[in-house]
Amino acid sequence: MSECGGRGGGSSSDDAEDEGGGGGGPAGSGSLSPAPAASSEGRLRRGLRGASLMARRRPELLCGAVALGCALLLALKFTCSRAKDVIIPAKPPVSFFSSRSPVLDLFQGQLDYAEHIRQDSEVVLLFFYAPWCGQSIAARAEIEQVASQLSDQVLFVAVNCWWNQGKCRKQKHFFYFPVIYLYHRSFGPIEYKGPMSAVYIEKFVRRVMKPLLYIPSQSELLDFLSNYEPGVLGYFEFSGSPQPPGYLTFFTSALHSLKKDYLGTVRFGVITNKHLAKLVSLVHSGSVYLHRHFNTSLVFPREVISYTAENIYKWALENRETLLRWLRPHGGKSLLLNNELKKGPALFVFIPFNPLAESHPLIDEITEVALEYNNCHGDQVVERLLQHLRRVDAPVFKSLAPEPPAQLPDPPLITESPCCNTVVLPQWHSISRTHNVCELCVNQTAGGLRPRSVSMPQCSFFEMAAALDSFYLKEQTFYHVASDSIECRNFLSFYSPFSYYTACCRTINRGVTGFIDSEQDVFETPTIAFSSLEKKCEVDTPSSVPHIEENRYLFPELDVDSTSFIGLSCRTNKTLNIYLLDSNLFWLYAERLGAPSAARVKGFAAIVDVKEESHYVLDPKQALMKFTLESFIQNFSVLYSPLKRHLIGSDSAQFPSQRLITEVTTDTFWEVVLQKQDVLLLYYAQWCGFCPALNHVFIQLARLLPVDTFTVARIDVSQNDLPWEFMVDRLPTVLFFPCNRKDLSVKYPEDLPITLPNLLRFILHHSDPASAPQNSVNPPTKECLQREAVLQQGHISHLEREIQKLRAEISALQQAQGQVEARLSSTRRDEQQLRRRQHTLERQHSLLQRHSEQLQALHEQKSRQLEEVARQLQELADASENLLTENTWLKILVATMEQKLEGRDGAEGRAPPDEARSDYRKPSGAPRLPASTPPPSNVSSTLASERSTENRTD
């Protein structure tokens, strides 16, 4: 189409120029060498003149030409119209919602009609969609579900904003679909950006319908203030007028908060009771109160800031205090989690959340944990709110007005009740299966050194934690205890609020008694024994060590003093930020953090510390409740945290077992590396470019070494986490774990090339059986030695066969080397010949280049000569033209003279002959004739000269 239009326009413009340029013909005709365009224009003009003459002579030919031109135009138009119709027009839209749906579907994009009916409704929800959008299709059922609940109060309108002929497509330019707008009377639009779930949409619509929460009683006031979300209260007296001054402004500010924050983190409430208003220090009608749990609560300064809806919301948003924060990732790329994790360690709590539920007991418990954790100064208002959350009948209070922070209370007196905890020390030797178990009791007297059964702790958590910190610094005292007696010592602690504590330790055998299920069984049945060194290199999987929080978990009915947890955020450098996530929507994040994928109850908690590059997981076997969260936070906050870093690894099922090189994962590291006899472990990563170059070396090594006594393994550290003591700082790295001496693992030298001979020397050097501990209890028998000799003979024969194979490979390689050398020699000869040819060609090239320069100089000389000859020819042509002009005039003069001479000759012929002869015979010295009759001799000589000149000119 563009080509057709472009060509037609060009021809018409050319015709116009031709017609306009006809008047300038004389100016153009003066040029000696007209341009081709001028000649074509002349031909066109001549053709037009000929056509006009033909039309005058034969009009029937003109009619035929016109008919032919019309036919050509019709054919051209038909061709262009067919080019237009290549793109099939869009099909007319169809209804997106069913006819029985409570949602009004404007599937033709009638935005003007939607604006018209919006004026007649109080609350309107506009759902802008695209019929092809999968998210719009998924949200359709959610919108219908919400409309079925609220259609009697809210008008639900769906608008197709993709139909190209609809006004919505022409006026709205959305970058994504679907888009939900809500209008409350004339206020709006309020865009909803939350999850496309029916319960969340309905909750948001109800907040828009009723942005203010009416608070009629003290109990509901406590519910409002104890909520984890910041609250803004407005006091208005409705007795004097139906709408007191400032109420509509406060109402609009609540709508502004929903417009700016779709999560609705700031809650707005209204108090009409004067006595309730005094509890929050509101006296005058129209005053606004912002509640904060730990900082001083504020009253809107009307004398400083103008009382407008926008200013009220901005004031509340700038001065709010966030106790807990909901995280709702939108599912695309964002920096939401990254920005929050940069603030410090974070506690992520995943709970199943129903926004439409009237009460949330689990959230109340989490709120109670957050209030106690941040209540550093023992604020009375916070204590009253905690009592309300615990559903404890509190006395009627007089005021919740902002009070100055209370002074720190005196440290509590040291309790006289026993505070004991059982500690299991590490193995005294790597080959031993015994453990030292110590009982720590705070504030024991000298007479209390006798061992006694363990009682449940009756002291605060931090008293016990301080004792543990001090004991860990001095644990070497009991590190090598290996006797059947119980040793007890007293330790002084100068940095703790108590003076001393007692530690009673003894040795138990894990192999005989298994592992303890409770501290009570440990001290009732003490066992002292050393496990004999077995022949196989096997190490039991480490089981969990009992921590302080397990006592409270096993005996939750005990009334344990919780004062140690109150204000914990101010007494530790590892302050936590608490975040809530809906497990119904974001359970995938929990699974990536370590939650079981097949959990029946979707409750999970994890602490992520980006600075330490680690995260900790609350035991999924424990119920997610208040005291488990408190214990989890306490164990994270202590200096020597008993929490174990959660390790993330790849699935071991994806690696087949029948391989020369064993693939190690996080789950199989203990089983493969620390339980096999001799293990050579390669640390690699997918992004490491040098690691794949070592594969053939380790494959050859695995073929040479016996499988039943040696394991060649590797681990992808980019996909599998390991304890810090087993991590490396560079890739690739090779570690050797010898049998019976796993604690004496050796790193392959970095300056030594990783080759097969070097690896074999490294393994044989560090796996010397003479360096291994000998079993003195059961000396080897003769049969055992014979079997060992047969086994060694088999290994020797295996190695000899491998050596023969290597020799055959070496001979084949030598033959191949000879062939390669022969080819290299022939290649070198060819290369020398090519070099000689190259030198010859270079010399020829230089000669040709000099010859080319000479030819160029000769060409320039001849060019100059030709220019000179052309100049001379031009001068000769100019002279010839001048001579032609003169010759023409001479011819005219000669013709005139001849005519005159002919006339005179005729006159003389009529004269007498005698006279003529007498005149002829007169001598030259005779007197001249008159001027009118020149002498004939002069005339004849003149004529002869003119004729000779004419002949010479010709």
Tab-separated table of N, CA, C and O in Angstrom, residues 700 805-821:
chain	number	residue	atom	x	y	z
A	700	GLN	N	40.563	-42.496	35.920
A	700	GLN	CA	41.674	-43.445	35.873
A	700	GLN	C	42.093	-43.873	37.278
A	700	GLN	O	42.408	-45.049	37.513
A	805	LYS	N	48.198	-53.031	30.748
A	805	LYS	CA	47.325	-52.201	29.912
A	805	LYS	C	47.956	-50.841	29.663
A	805	LYS	O	47.937	-50.312	28.544
A	806	LEU	N	48.559	-50.284	30.723
A	806	LEU	CA	49.190	-48.985	30.558
A	806	LEU	C	50.377	-49.071	29.608
A	806	LEU	O	50.614	-48.161	28.799
A	807	ARG	N	51.162	-50.194	29.684
A	807	ARG	CA	52.278	-50.342	28.768
A	807	ARG	C	51.801	-50.459	27.325
A	807	ARG	O	52.414	-49.897	26.401
A	808	ALA	N	50.725	-51.225	27.114
A	808	ALA	CA	50.169	-51.326	25.764
A	808	ALA	C	49.711	-49.948	25.267
A	808	ALA	O	49.944	-49.574	24.111
A	809	GLU	N	49.080	-49.210	26.156
A	809	GLU	CA	48.651	-47.862	25.773
A	809	GLU	C	49.860	-46.984	25.474
A	809	GLU	O	49.841	-46.168	24.545
A	810	ILE	N	50.963	-47.178	26.269
A	810	ILE	CA	52.164	-46.374	26.038
A	810	ILE	C	52.776	-46.714	24.680
A	810	ILE	O	53.196	-45.821	23.923
A	811	SER	N	52.839	-48.022	24.315
A	811	SER	CA	53.380	-48.408	23.007
A	811	SER	C	52.521	-47.846	21.877
A	811	SER	O	53.048	-47.360	20.866
A	812	ALA	N	51.200	-47.920	22.065
A	812	ALA	CA	50.313	-47.350	21.037
A	812	ALA	C	50.541	-45.846	20.921
A	812	ALA	O	50.570	-45.281	19.821
A	813	LEU	N	50.731	-45.219	22.058
A	813	LEU	CA	50.992	-43.786	22.029
A	813	LEU	C	52.332	-43.475	21.376
A	813	LEU	O	52.470	-42.473	20.661
A	814	GLN	N	53.343	-44.349	21.597
A	814	GLN	CA	54.641	-44.133	20.947
A	814	GLN	C	54.522	-44.262	19.441
A	814	GLN	O	55.104	-43.484	18.685
A	815	GLN	N	53.782	-45.287	18.980
A	815	GLN	CA	53.568	-45.421	17.536
A	815	GLN	C	52.845	-44.195	16.974
A	815	GLN	O	53.217	-43.669	15.917
A	816	ALA	N	51.836	-43.788	17.702
A	816	ALA	CA	51.110	-42.595	17.245
A	816	ALA	C	52.029	-41.382	17.249
A	816	ALA	O	51.947	-40.516	16.365
A	817	GLN	N	52.945	-41.351	18.226
A	817	GLN	CA	53.902	-40.250	18.277
A	817	GLN	C	54.814	-40.255	17.058
A	817	GLN	O	55.125	-39.205	16.482
A	818	GLY	N	55.285	-41.470	16.640
A	818	GLY	CA	56.119	-41.554	15.438
A	818	GLY	C	55.384	-41.072	14.206
A	818	GLY	O	55.928	-40.331	13.374
A	819	GLN	N	54.110	-41.488	14.086
A	819	GLN	CA	53.328	-41.038	12.944
A	819	GLN	C	53.143	-39.518	12.968
A	819	GLN	O	53.263	-38.844	11.940
A	820	VAL	N	52.904	-39.002	14.147
A	820	VAL	CA	52.710	-37.551	14.260
A	820	VAL	C	54.005	-36.821	13.915
A	820	VAL	O	53.993	-35.772	13.246
A	821	GLU	N	55.152	-37.383	14.358
A	821	GLU	CA	56.423	-36.739	14.029
A	821	GLU	C	56.684	-36.765	12.530
A	821	GLU	O	57.188	-35.782	11.956
